[in-house]
Amino acid sequence: MEVSPLQKARMSYLPKLPASLAGPIEGVSCARLEAALPSEDRELLRALFPRTYGMPTVRLGSGSADPAMAKKRRTIGVILSGGPAPGGHNVVAGIFDAMIQANPESRLLGFRGGPGGLVDDRCMDIDRALIEAYRNTGGFDMIGSGRTKIETPEQFEKALATAKRRGLDAVIVIGGDDSNTNAAVLAEYFAARGEPISVIGVPKTIDGDLKSEVIETSFGFDTATKLYSELAGNIARDAASGRKYWHFVKLMGRSASHITLECALQVRPNVALISEEIEAKKLGLSAIVGNIADSVAGRAAKGENFGIVLVPEGLLEFIPEMKVLIDELNEILAADEEAFKALSHDAQRIAFVGERLSHESSTLFDHLPEDIRAQLLWDRDPHGNVQFSRIETEKLLAEMVGRRLALYAKQGDYVGKWDFQTHFLGYEGRCAFPSNFDADYCYALGYTASALVAAGLTGYLSSVRNLIAAASEWIAGGVPLVALMNIERRHGQDKAVIRKALVDLEGVPFAAFAKARDAWALSSDYRVPGGIQYFGPAEVADLPTETLRLEHKGR
Ligand code: FBP
């Protein structure tokens, strides 16, 4: 395969490692710290995960491990799970390099197409040649990804049968909150069956919502937000050049608004909606539209009939009346799944749910444009999530703002020219070449995952922190997966899942945004971050996100 000049150049990039992992694996000690417990639903989680509940956080350091254990010949299976995120291939490279360094006879198997690959035993050998071809590249195409939820007894049996057939010592799941829920459940299942097969997770997702005290960020967030910020900055400059459009830019990130917040800090748009704030302030759709229309009218009064609005992908679910509607839809679709699936037209589907909704939700549903109503009824993903990437929230808002401005104009509160463009930035950010930060972070996470396997642990999430410092000072370790879980309603049932970390409205990144946004609403001083730099001075090429920098400042 012919590779691009950039790919060729990136092949020789050597990711940096924390000092504690730089030597041989038998020189890595594993200190068990205090027990890590979930912040809520403890009794239920203890009952569901009796063998992996209450384990300690661990820290890897320079020291000595049991050499026989560390250098054991192992077969490890790896799964890339959920949406792609830049750096996944470097995680695999980190796992591979660490296990081969410990024992050159060890073997890495890649399960194809996500967790379903383990269930159905679809796998391939990952050898050095394959690793070399994918170092520092974006994408998950080395082995593919998928979103299968492992939950039926038959799926567990099949996963175990595959693991035994392939002689696996460990399974490493590289995934987001749902995928690591799979990892937690699998670890418990193997332990309950007395099978000595480790299950270790790696925190992936561009959404940035898989984090905690010890997981400072998920990988992929850095690269994806840099790419979206570049594009949003360019769009803002185009708006200021053409002076005729308001741009409504929806940004990926299923539920949490971390991506939107980071892009706002980078670009300084006229409006950026933060779903978590909207939920906390119980702002309805009408109030949100009013806020945007006020910014448009204010700018029009200065002769500036252009601007940029950033909209988080999952916004609708955080608007109180929409959340009630979506919850009701989820229950209806789960309860009457077969009857609903038998319907073949949008109009029939809309009528079907319309009859079953409460009076308030049915009134709201009726007022939404027909294409949005249809999009709200599209299939949930295998984990029960509404697929917000497919709902055109940016269009809904732009159209509603247009209607509100017409009203303002009638009242004499708006004199201006209204025209808009809509964009969705999502898929284009998930497979970019990882930034230097993500290339290093991913490699370190993979290396750490291998070291956790070598320490005989199961049910842990690989953790690398102190990420604002030089990579040599990063701290590697692991956090028990169950400590990150809570109970949530999915597919009409209560389920134990890894808790999504939403934007902290008390946190420093949000405070920085909230302080500046009133000025941004009327100003055209957009900030244009430009493209990701892979080479050049560290202050340009190795910059972490504003979110990470400000969060560290707040510690
Ligand atoms: P993960 O949580 O699996 O990392 O997925 C992230 C994401 O990119 C979301 O931001 C988005 O809503 C979703 O995947 C889209 O999923 P799909 O690739 O199935 O369309």
Coordinates of C-alpha atoms and ligand atoms in Angstrom, one line a residue:
M1 CA 0.0 0.0 0.0
E2 CA 1.3 3.4 -0.9
V3 CA 1.5 5.7 2.1
S4 CA 1.4 9.5 2.2
P5 CA 4.6 11.4 3.0
L6 CA 3.2 12.4 6.4
Q7 CA 2.4 8.7 7.3
K8 CA 5.9 7.8 6.2
A9 CA 7.4 10.5 8.3
R10 CA 5.2 9.6 11.3
M11 CA 6.3 6.0 11.2
S12 CA 9.7 7.0 12.7
Y13 CA 8.1 9.0 15.5
L14 CA 9.2 7.4 18.8
P15 CA 6.5 7.9 21.4
K16 CA 7.7 8.9 24.9
L17 CA 7.1 6.8 28.0
P18 CA 6.9 7.6 31.7
A19 CA 10.3 7.0 33.4
S20 CA 8.8 4.1 35.5
L21 CA 8.1 2.1 32.3
A22 CA 11.2 2.9 30.4
G23 CA 13.2 -0.1 31.6
P24 CA 12.5 -3.9 31.4
I25 CA 9.0 -5.0 32.7
E26 CA 10.6 -7.0 35.5
G27 CA 11.9 -3.7 36.8
V28 CA 8.3 -2.3 37.2
S29 CA 6.9 -2.6 40.6
C30 CA 3.1 -2.5 41.3
A31 CA 2.1 -0.7 44.5
R32 CA -1.4 -1.4 45.8
L33 CA -2.8 1.9 47.2
E34 CA -6.2 2.5 49.0
A35 CA -9.4 0.6 48.0
A36 CA -11.2 2.5 45.3
L37 CA -15.0 2.5 45.7
P38 CA -17.8 3.8 43.4
S39 CA -19.2 7.1 44.4
E40 CA -22.8 5.8 44.4
D41 CA -24.9 2.6 44.2
R42 CA -22.3 0.8 46.3
E43 CA -24.5 -2.0 47.7
L44 CA -25.9 -2.9 44.3
L45 CA -22.5 -2.8 42.7
R46 CA -21.0 -4.9 45.4
A47 CA -23.7 -7.5 44.9
L48 CA -23.3 -7.4 41.1
F49 CA -19.5 -7.5 41.2
P50 CA -18.6 -9.5 44.3
R51 CA -15.1 -10.5 43.0
T52 CA -13.9 -7.3 41.5
Y53 CA -15.6 -4.8 43.9
G54 CA -13.4 -2.8 46.4
M55 CA -10.0 -3.5 44.8
P56 CA -7.2 -1.0 45.4
T57 CA -5.9 1.6 42.9
V58 CA -2.4 0.6 41.8
R59 CA 0.6 2.6 40.9
L60 CA 3.5 1.3 38.7
G61 CA 7.0 2.4 39.6
S62 CA 10.6 1.7 39.2
G63 CA 11.4 -1.3 41.4
S64 CA 11.2 -5.0 41.0
A65 CA 8.5 -7.4 40.0
D66 CA 8.3 -11.1 40.4
P67 CA 10.6 -11.9 37.4
A68 CA 8.9 -15.3 36.6
M69 CA 5.5 -13.6 36.6
A70 CA 6.7 -10.5 34.6
K71 CA 8.6 -12.5 32.0
K72 CA 6.0 -15.3 31.5
R73 CA 5.1 -16.2 27.9
R74 CA 1.6 -14.8 27.4
T75 CA -1.1 -14.7 24.8
I76 CA -3.1 -11.5 25.0
G77 CA -6.2 -10.7 23.0
V78 CA -6.9 -7.1 22.1
I79 CA -10.2 -5.5 21.1
L80 CA -10.8 -2.0 19.7
S81 CA -14.3 -1.1 20.7
G82 CA -16.9 1.6 19.9
G83 CA -16.2 4.8 17.9
P84 CA -12.6 5.2 16.6
A85 CA -10.3 7.7 18.4
P86 CA -6.9 8.9 17.2
G87 CA -4.1 6.8 18.8
G88 CA -5.8 3.4 19.1
H89 CA -3.1 1.8 17.0
N90 CA -0.4 3.2 19.3
V91 CA -2.2 1.6 22.3
V92 CA -1.9 -1.7 20.4
A93 CA 1.8 -0.9 19.7
G94 CA 2.4 -0.2 23.3
I95 CA 0.8 -3.5 24.4
F96 CA 2.9 -5.3 21.8
D97 CA 6.2 -3.7 22.6
A98 CA 5.8 -4.3 26.3
M99 CA 4.8 -7.9 26.1
I100 CA 7.5 -8.7 23.5
Q101 CA 10.1 -6.9 25.6
A102 CA 9.1 -9.1 28.6
N103 CA 9.1 -12.3 26.5
P104 CA 9.8 -12.4 22.8
E105 CA 7.7 -15.6 22.5
S106 CA 4.5 -13.9 23.6
R107 CA 1.7 -13.6 21.2
L108 CA -0.8 -10.8 20.5
L109 CA -4.2 -11.6 18.9
G110 CA -6.5 -8.9 17.6
F111 CA -10.2 -9.6 17.7
R112 CA -11.9 -8.3 14.6
G113 CA -14.8 -5.9 14.6
G114 CA -15.0 -5.1 18.3
P115 CA -16.3 -7.2 21.2
G116 CA -18.3 -9.3 18.7
G117 CA -14.9 -10.7 17.5
L118 CA -14.3 -12.2 20.9
V119 CA -17.8 -13.7 21.1
D120 CA -17.6 -15.2 17.6
D121 CA -13.9 -15.9 17.7
R122 CA -12.9 -13.8 14.7
C123 CA -9.2 -13.0 15.3
M124 CA -5.9 -12.4 13.6
D125 CA -2.2 -12.5 14.7
I126 CA -0.7 -9.1 15.3
D127 CA 3.0 -9.4 14.5
R128 CA 5.8 -6.9 14.3
A129 CA 5.3 -6.2 10.6
L130 CA 1.7 -5.2 11.2
I131 CA 2.6 -3.1 14.2
E132 CA 5.3 -1.2 12.1
A133 CA 2.8 -0.5 9.4
Y134 CA 0.3 1.2 11.8
R135 CA 2.6 3.1 14.3
N136 CA 1.4 6.6 14.9
T137 CA -1.5 6.3 12.4
G138 CA -5.1 7.2 13.1
G139 CA -8.1 4.9 12.8
F140 CA -9.0 1.5 14.1
D141 CA -8.7 -0.2 10.8
M142 CA -5.8 -2.5 11.9
I143 CA -8.4 -4.9 13.3
G144 CA -11.7 -2.9 13.0
S145 CA -14.2 -1.9 15.8
G146 CA -17.8 -2.6 16.8
R147 CA -20.3 -1.9 19.5
T148 CA -21.6 -5.3 20.5
K149 CA -22.8 -5.3 24.1
I150 CA -21.8 -8.6 25.8
E151 CA -24.8 -9.3 28.1
T152 CA -26.6 -12.6 27.4
P153 CA -25.4 -15.8 29.1
E154 CA -24.8 -17.3 25.7
Q155 CA -22.5 -14.4 24.7
F156 CA -20.5 -14.8 28.0
E157 CA -20.2 -18.6 27.3
K158 CA -19.0 -17.9 23.8
A159 CA -16.5 -15.3 24.9
L160 CA -15.0 -17.6 27.5
A161 CA -14.9 -20.5 25.0
T162 CA -13.0 -18.3 22.6
A163 CA -10.6 -17.2 25.3
K164 CA -9.9 -20.8 26.3
R165 CA -9.6 -22.0 22.7
R166 CA -7.1 -19.3 22.0
G167 CA -5.2 -19.9 25.2
L168 CA -5.6 -16.3 26.3
D169 CA -4.0 -15.0 29.5
A170 CA -5.6 -11.6 29.1
V171 CA -8.1 -9.6 27.1
I172 CA -7.4 -5.9 26.7
V173 CA -10.5 -3.8 25.8
I174 CA -9.7 -0.4 24.2
G175 CA -12.9 1.5 24.5
G176 CA -15.2 4.2 26.0
D177 CA -17.7 4.0 28.9
D178 CA -19.9 1.3 27.3
S179 CA -16.9 -0.8 26.1
N180 CA -15.3 -0.6 29.5
T181 CA -18.6 -1.6 31.0
N182 CA -18.2 -4.8 28.9
A183 CA -14.7 -5.1 30.3
A184 CA -15.8 -4.9 33.9
V185 CA -18.6 -7.4 33.4
L186 CA -16.3 -9.8 31.6
A187 CA -13.6 -9.5 34.3
E188 CA -16.2 -10.4 36.9
Y189 CA -17.5 -13.3 34.8
F190 CA -14.1 -14.9 34.2
A191 CA -13.3 -14.5 37.9
A192 CA -16.6 -16.1 38.9
R193 CA -15.8 -19.0 36.7
G194 CA -12.4 -19.4 38.3
E195 CA -10.6 -18.7 35.0
P196 CA -7.3 -16.9 35.4
I197 CA -7.9 -14.6 32.4
S198 CA -7.2 -10.9 33.1
V199 CA -9.4 -8.3 31.6
I200 CA -7.9 -4.8 31.4
G201 CA -9.6 -1.7 29.9
V202 CA -8.0 1.4 28.2
P203 CA -9.8 4.7 28.3
K204 CA -10.7 5.7 24.8
T205 CA -13.2 8.2 23.4
I206 CA -12.9 11.5 21.6
D207 CA -15.9 12.6 23.7
G208 CA -13.6 13.1 26.7
D209 CA -16.3 11.8 29.1
L210 CA -14.4 8.8 30.4
K211 CA -12.4 10.4 33.2
S212 CA -12.0 10.6 37.0
E213 CA -9.4 11.7 39.5
V214 CA -7.0 9.1 38.1
I215 CA -8.1 9.2 34.5
E216 CA -7.3 12.7 33.5
T217 CA -8.5 12.4 29.9
S218 CA -9.5 9.7 27.5
F219 CA -7.3 9.3 24.5
G220 CA -8.4 10.9 21.2
F221 CA -9.9 14.0 22.8
D222 CA -6.7 15.9 22.2
T223 CA -6.4 15.2 18.5
A224 CA -10.2 15.4 17.7
T225 CA -10.6 18.8 19.5
K226 CA -7.5 20.2 17.8
L227 CA -9.0 19.2 14.4
Y228 CA -12.5 20.5 15.2
S229 CA -11.0 23.7 16.6
E230 CA -9.0 24.2 13.4
L231 CA -12.1 23.8 11.3
A232 CA -14.4 25.9 13.5
G233 CA -11.7 28.6 13.6
N234 CA -11.5 28.5 9.8
I235 CA -15.3 28.7 9.6
A236 CA -15.3 31.7 11.9
R237 CA -12.7 33.5 9.8
D238 CA -14.8 32.6 6.7
A239 CA -17.9 34.1 8.4
A240 CA -15.9 37.3 9.2
S241 CA -14.7 37.4 5.5
G242 CA -18.0 36.8 3.7
R243 CA -20.0 38.7 6.4
K244 CA -23.3 37.1 5.3
Y245 CA -23.8 33.8 7.3
W246 CA -24.4 32.6 10.8
H247 CA -22.8 29.2 11.0
F248 CA -24.3 26.6 13.3
V249 CA -21.7 24.0 14.0
K250 CA -22.7 20.8 15.8
L251 CA -19.8 19.1 17.5
M252 CA -19.6 15.4 18.2
G253 CA -19.5 14.1 21.8
R254 CA -22.7 12.0 22.4
S255 CA -23.7 13.4 25.8
A256 CA -21.0 15.5 27.4
S257 CA -20.1 18.9 26.1
H258 CA -16.3 18.6 26.7
I259 CA -15.6 18.9 23.0
T260 CA -17.7 22.0 22.5
L261 CA -16.2 23.6 25.6
E262 CA -12.6 22.9 24.4
C263 CA -13.4 24.3 20.9
A264 CA -15.1 27.4 22.5
L265 CA -12.0 28.0 24.6
Q266 CA -9.9 27.7 21.4
V267 CA -12.0 29.7 18.9
R268 CA -14.0 32.2 21.0
P269 CA -17.3 31.8 19.1
N270 CA -20.3 34.2 19.5
V271 CA -22.3 31.4 21.2
A272 CA -21.4 28.0 22.6
L273 CA -24.1 25.9 24.2
I274 CA -23.0 23.7 27.1
S275 CA -25.6 21.0 27.7
E276 CA -24.7 20.5 31.3
E277 CA -25.4 24.2 32.1
I278 CA -28.7 24.1 30.2
E279 CA -29.8 21.1 32.3
A280 CA -28.7 22.7 35.5
K281 CA -30.5 26.0 34.7
K282 CA -33.5 24.1 33.4
L283 CA -33.4 26.1 30.2
G284 CA -36.1 25.2 27.7
L285 CA -35.7 25.1 23.9
S286 CA -37.5 28.5 23.7
A287 CA -35.0 30.2 26.1
I288 CA -32.0 28.7 24.2
V289 CA -33.3 30.0 20.9
G290 CA -33.9 33.4 22.5
N291 CA -30.3 33.6 23.8
I292 CA -28.9 32.9 20.3
A293 CA -31.4 35.3 18.7
D294 CA -30.3 38.0 21.2
S295 CA -26.7 37.6 20.1
V296 CA -27.7 37.8 16.4
A297 CA -29.8 40.9 17.0
G298 CA -27.1 42.5 19.1
R299 CA -24.5 41.9 16.4
A300 CA -26.9 43.0 13.6
A301 CA -27.2 46.4 15.5
K302 CA -23.5 46.8 14.9
G303 CA -23.8 45.9 11.2
E304 CA -22.4 42.4 11.8
N305 CA -24.8 40.0 10.2
F306 CA -22.6 37.0 10.7
G307 CA -21.4 34.8 13.5
I308 CA -20.7 31.3 14.7
V309 CA -22.6 29.1 17.2
L310 CA -21.2 25.9 18.6
V311 CA -23.8 23.2 19.5
P312 CA -22.9 20.0 21.4
E313 CA -24.2 16.8 19.7
G314 CA -26.2 15.6 22.8
L315 CA -27.9 19.0 23.5
L316 CA -31.5 17.7 23.1
E317 CA -31.2 15.2 25.9
F318 CA -30.3 18.0 28.4
I319 CA -33.2 20.3 27.6
P320 CA -35.7 19.4 30.4
E321 CA -38.8 19.0 28.3
M322 CA -36.8 17.1 25.5
K323 CA -35.3 14.8 28.1
V324 CA -38.7 13.8 29.4
L325 CA -39.8 13.2 25.8
I326 CA -36.7 11.2 24.9
D327 CA -37.1 9.1 28.1
E328 CA -40.7 8.4 27.2
L329 CA -39.7 7.5 23.7
N330 CA -37.0 5.1 25.0
E331 CA -39.5 3.3 27.3
I332 CA -42.1 3.1 24.5
L333 CA -39.6 1.7 22.0
A334 CA -38.3 -0.8 24.5
A335 CA -41.7 -2.0 25.6
D336 CA -43.3 -2.3 22.1
E337 CA -40.2 -3.1 20.1
E338 CA -41.7 -5.7 17.9
A339 CA -44.8 -3.8 17.0
F340 CA -42.8 -0.7 16.3
K341 CA -40.2 -2.5 14.1
A342 CA -43.0 -3.9 12.0
L343 CA -44.0 -0.4 10.8
S344 CA -42.4 0.7 7.6
H345 CA -43.0 4.4 7.2
D346 CA -42.0 7.4 9.3
A347 CA -45.6 8.7 9.4
Q348 CA -46.7 5.4 10.9
R349 CA -43.9 5.4 13.4
I350 CA -44.6 8.9 14.4
A351 CA -48.3 8.2 14.9
F352 CA -47.5 5.0 16.9
V353 CA -45.4 6.8 19.5
G354 CA -47.7 9.9 19.4
E355 CA -50.6 7.7 20.8
R356 CA -48.5 6.5 23.6
L357 CA -46.8 9.7 24.8
S358 CA -48.0 11.8 27.8
H359 CA -50.0 14.9 26.9
E360 CA -47.0 17.3 27.4
S361 CA -44.6 15.2 25.4
S362 CA -47.0 14.5 22.6
T363 CA -47.6 18.3 22.3
L364 CA -43.9 19.0 22.1
F365 CA -43.3 16.1 19.7
D366 CA -46.0 17.5 17.4
H367 CA -44.3 20.9 17.3
L368 CA -40.9 19.5 16.1
P369 CA -40.2 19.5 12.4
E370 CA -41.1 16.1 10.9
D371 CA -37.5 15.1 10.0
I372 CA -36.4 15.7 13.6
R373 CA -39.4 13.6 14.9
A374 CA -38.3 10.8 12.5
Q375 CA -34.7 11.0 13.6
L376 CA -35.6 10.8 17.3
L377 CA -37.2 7.4 16.5
W378 CA -34.2 5.9 14.7
D379 CA -32.6 2.8 16.2
R380 CA -30.8 3.1 19.6
D381 CA -27.3 1.8 19.5
P382 CA -26.7 -1.7 21.1
H383 CA -26.1 0.0 24.5
G384 CA -29.5 1.8 24.4
N385 CA -28.1 5.2 23.5
V386 CA -30.0 7.6 21.2
Q387 CA -27.8 8.2 18.1
F388 CA -27.5 12.0 18.4
S389 CA -24.9 12.2 15.7
R390 CA -27.8 11.5 13.3
I391 CA -30.2 14.2 14.7
E392 CA -29.9 17.5 13.0
T393 CA -30.0 19.7 16.1
E394 CA -28.0 22.4 14.4
K395 CA -30.6 22.8 11.7
L396 CA -33.5 22.7 14.2
L397 CA -31.8 25.6 16.2
A398 CA -31.0 27.7 13.1
E399 CA -34.6 27.4 11.8
M400 CA -36.0 28.3 15.2
V401 CA -33.7 31.3 15.5
G402 CA -34.8 32.5 12.1
R403 CA -38.5 32.3 13.2
R404 CA -37.6 34.2 16.4
L405 CA -35.8 36.9 14.5
A406 CA -38.9 37.4 12.3
L407 CA -40.8 38.0 15.5
Y408 CA -38.2 40.4 16.8
A409 CA -38.3 42.2 13.4
K410 CA -42.1 42.6 13.7
Q411 CA -41.6 44.1 17.2
G412 CA -38.9 46.4 15.9
D413 CA -36.2 44.7 17.9
Y414 CA -34.2 43.4 15.0
V415 CA -33.0 45.0 11.8
G416 CA -30.6 42.8 9.9
K417 CA -30.1 40.2 7.2
W418 CA -30.5 36.6 8.3
D419 CA -28.9 33.7 6.5
F420 CA -27.3 30.6 7.9
Q421 CA -25.2 27.5 7.1
T422 CA -25.1 24.3 9.2
H423 CA -22.2 21.9 9.8
F424 CA -21.6 18.8 11.7
L425 CA -18.0 18.1 12.8
G426 CA -17.7 14.6 14.1
Y427 CA -16.5 11.7 12.0
E428 CA -13.7 13.7 10.4
G429 CA -12.0 13.9 13.7
R430 CA -12.0 10.3 14.9
C431 CA -9.3 8.9 12.6
A432 CA -6.9 11.7 12.2
F433 CA -3.2 11.1 12.7
P434 CA -2.8 11.3 16.5
S435 CA -1.2 14.5 17.8
N436 CA 2.1 14.1 19.6
F437 CA 0.2 14.2 22.9
D438 CA -2.1 11.3 21.8
A439 CA 0.7 9.3 20.2
D440 CA 2.6 9.4 23.4
Y441 CA -0.4 9.0 25.8
C442 CA -1.7 6.0 23.8
Y443 CA 1.6 4.3 23.7
A444 CA 2.0 4.8 27.4
L445 CA -1.6 3.5 28.1
G446 CA -0.9 0.4 26.0
Y447 CA 2.4 -0.2 27.8
T448 CA 0.7 0.2 31.1
A449 CA -2.1 -2.2 30.2
S450 CA 0.6 -4.8 29.4
A451 CA 2.3 -4.1 32.7
L452 CA -1.0 -4.5 34.6
V453 CA -1.5 -7.9 32.9
A454 CA 2.1 -8.8 33.9
A455 CA 1.3 -7.9 37.5
G456 CA -1.6 -10.5 37.4
L457 CA -4.4 -7.9 37.8
T458 CA -7.9 -8.1 36.3
G459 CA -10.8 -5.7 36.2
Y460 CA -8.6 -2.6 35.9
L461 CA -8.6 0.5 33.6
S462 CA -5.1 1.5 32.5
S463 CA -4.3 4.9 33.9
V464 CA -1.5 7.4 33.0
R465 CA -1.7 10.8 34.8
N466 CA 0.2 14.0 35.6
L467 CA -0.3 14.6 31.9
I468 CA 0.6 18.3 31.9
A469 CA 4.2 17.4 32.9
A470 CA 6.9 16.0 30.5
A471 CA 6.0 12.4 29.5
S472 CA 9.0 11.1 31.6
E473 CA 7.1 12.4 34.7
W474 CA 3.8 10.8 33.9
I475 CA 2.4 8.4 36.5
A476 CA 1.3 5.0 35.3
G477 CA -1.1 2.7 37.1
G478 CA -4.6 1.3 37.2
V479 CA -8.0 2.0 38.6
P480 CA -10.6 -0.7 39.3
L481 CA -13.3 -0.5 36.7
V482 CA -16.1 -1.1 39.2
A483 CA -15.0 2.1 41.1
L484 CA -16.1 4.0 38.0
M485 CA -19.6 2.5 37.7
N486 CA -23.1 3.4 38.7
I487 CA -26.7 2.2 37.9
E488 CA -28.5 3.8 35.0
R489 CA -31.7 3.3 33.0
R490 CA -30.9 1.8 29.6
H491 CA -33.4 0.1 27.2
G492 CA -36.1 0.5 29.8
Q493 CA -34.0 -1.4 32.5
D494 CA -31.7 -0.5 35.4
K495 CA -28.1 -1.4 34.4
A496 CA -24.7 -1.2 35.9
V497 CA -22.6 1.0 33.6
I498 CA -19.4 3.1 33.7
R499 CA -20.5 6.6 34.7
K500 CA -20.1 9.3 32.1
A501 CA -18.1 12.3 33.3
L502 CA -20.0 15.4 32.2
V503 CA -18.7 18.9 32.1
D504 CA -18.1 20.1 35.7
L505 CA -19.9 23.5 36.1
E506 CA -17.7 24.2 39.1
G507 CA -14.5 23.4 37.2
V508 CA -11.9 25.8 35.9
P509 CA -12.4 25.2 32.2
F510 CA -16.1 26.1 32.4
A511 CA -15.4 29.1 34.6
A512 CA -12.9 30.4 32.1
F513 CA -15.6 30.1 29.3
A514 CA -18.4 31.6 31.4
K515 CA -16.2 34.6 32.3
A516 CA -15.4 35.4 28.6
R517 CA -18.6 34.5 26.7
D518 CA -20.5 37.8 27.1
A519 CA -17.7 39.6 25.3
W520 CA -17.5 36.9 22.7
A521 CA -21.3 37.2 22.0
L522 CA -20.9 40.6 20.3
S523 CA -17.2 40.5 19.2
S524 CA -15.7 39.2 15.9
D525 CA -12.3 38.6 17.4
Y526 CA -12.3 34.9 16.7
R527 CA -9.2 32.9 17.5
V528 CA -7.9 30.7 14.7
P529 CA -5.9 27.8 16.1
G530 CA -4.8 26.3 12.7
G531 CA -4.0 22.7 12.0
I532 CA -2.4 20.1 14.2
Q533 CA 1.4 20.3 14.0
Y534 CA 3.4 17.1 14.2
F535 CA 6.8 18.6 13.9
G536 CA 8.3 21.8 15.3
P537 CA 8.8 23.6 18.6
A538 CA 7.2 21.9 21.6
E539 CA 5.1 25.0 22.4
V540 CA 3.3 24.4 19.1
A541 CA 3.5 20.6 18.5
D542 CA 3.2 19.3 22.1
L543 CA 0.5 21.6 23.4
P544 CA -2.1 19.8 25.6
T545 CA -5.8 20.9 25.4
E546 CA -7.0 24.0 27.3
T547 CA -9.3 21.7 29.2
L548 CA -6.4 19.6 30.6
R549 CA -4.3 22.7 31.2
L550 CA -7.0 24.5 33.1
E551 CA -8.1 21.4 35.0
H552 CA -4.6 21.0 36.3
K553 CA -4.6 24.6 37.3
G554 CA -7.7 23.9 39.4
R555 CA -6.2 21.0 41.3
Ligands
FBP1 P1 -17.4 6.1 21.8 O1 -18.0 6.5 23.0 O2 -17.5 4.7 21.5 O3 -15.9 6.6 21.8 O4 -18.1 6.9 20.6 C1 -18.0 8.2 20.4 C2 -18.8 8.8 19.3 O5 -17.9 9.3 18.3 C3 -19.8 9.8 19.8 O6 -19.3 11.0 19.9 C4 -20.9 9.6 18.7 O7 -22.2 10.0 19.2 C5 -20.9 8.2 18.4 O8 -19.6 7.7 18.6 C6 -21.2 7.9 16.9 O9 -21.3 6.5 16.8 P2 -21.3 5.7 15.4 O10 -19.8 5.6 15.0 O11 -21.8 4.4 15.8 O12 -22.1 6.5 14.5

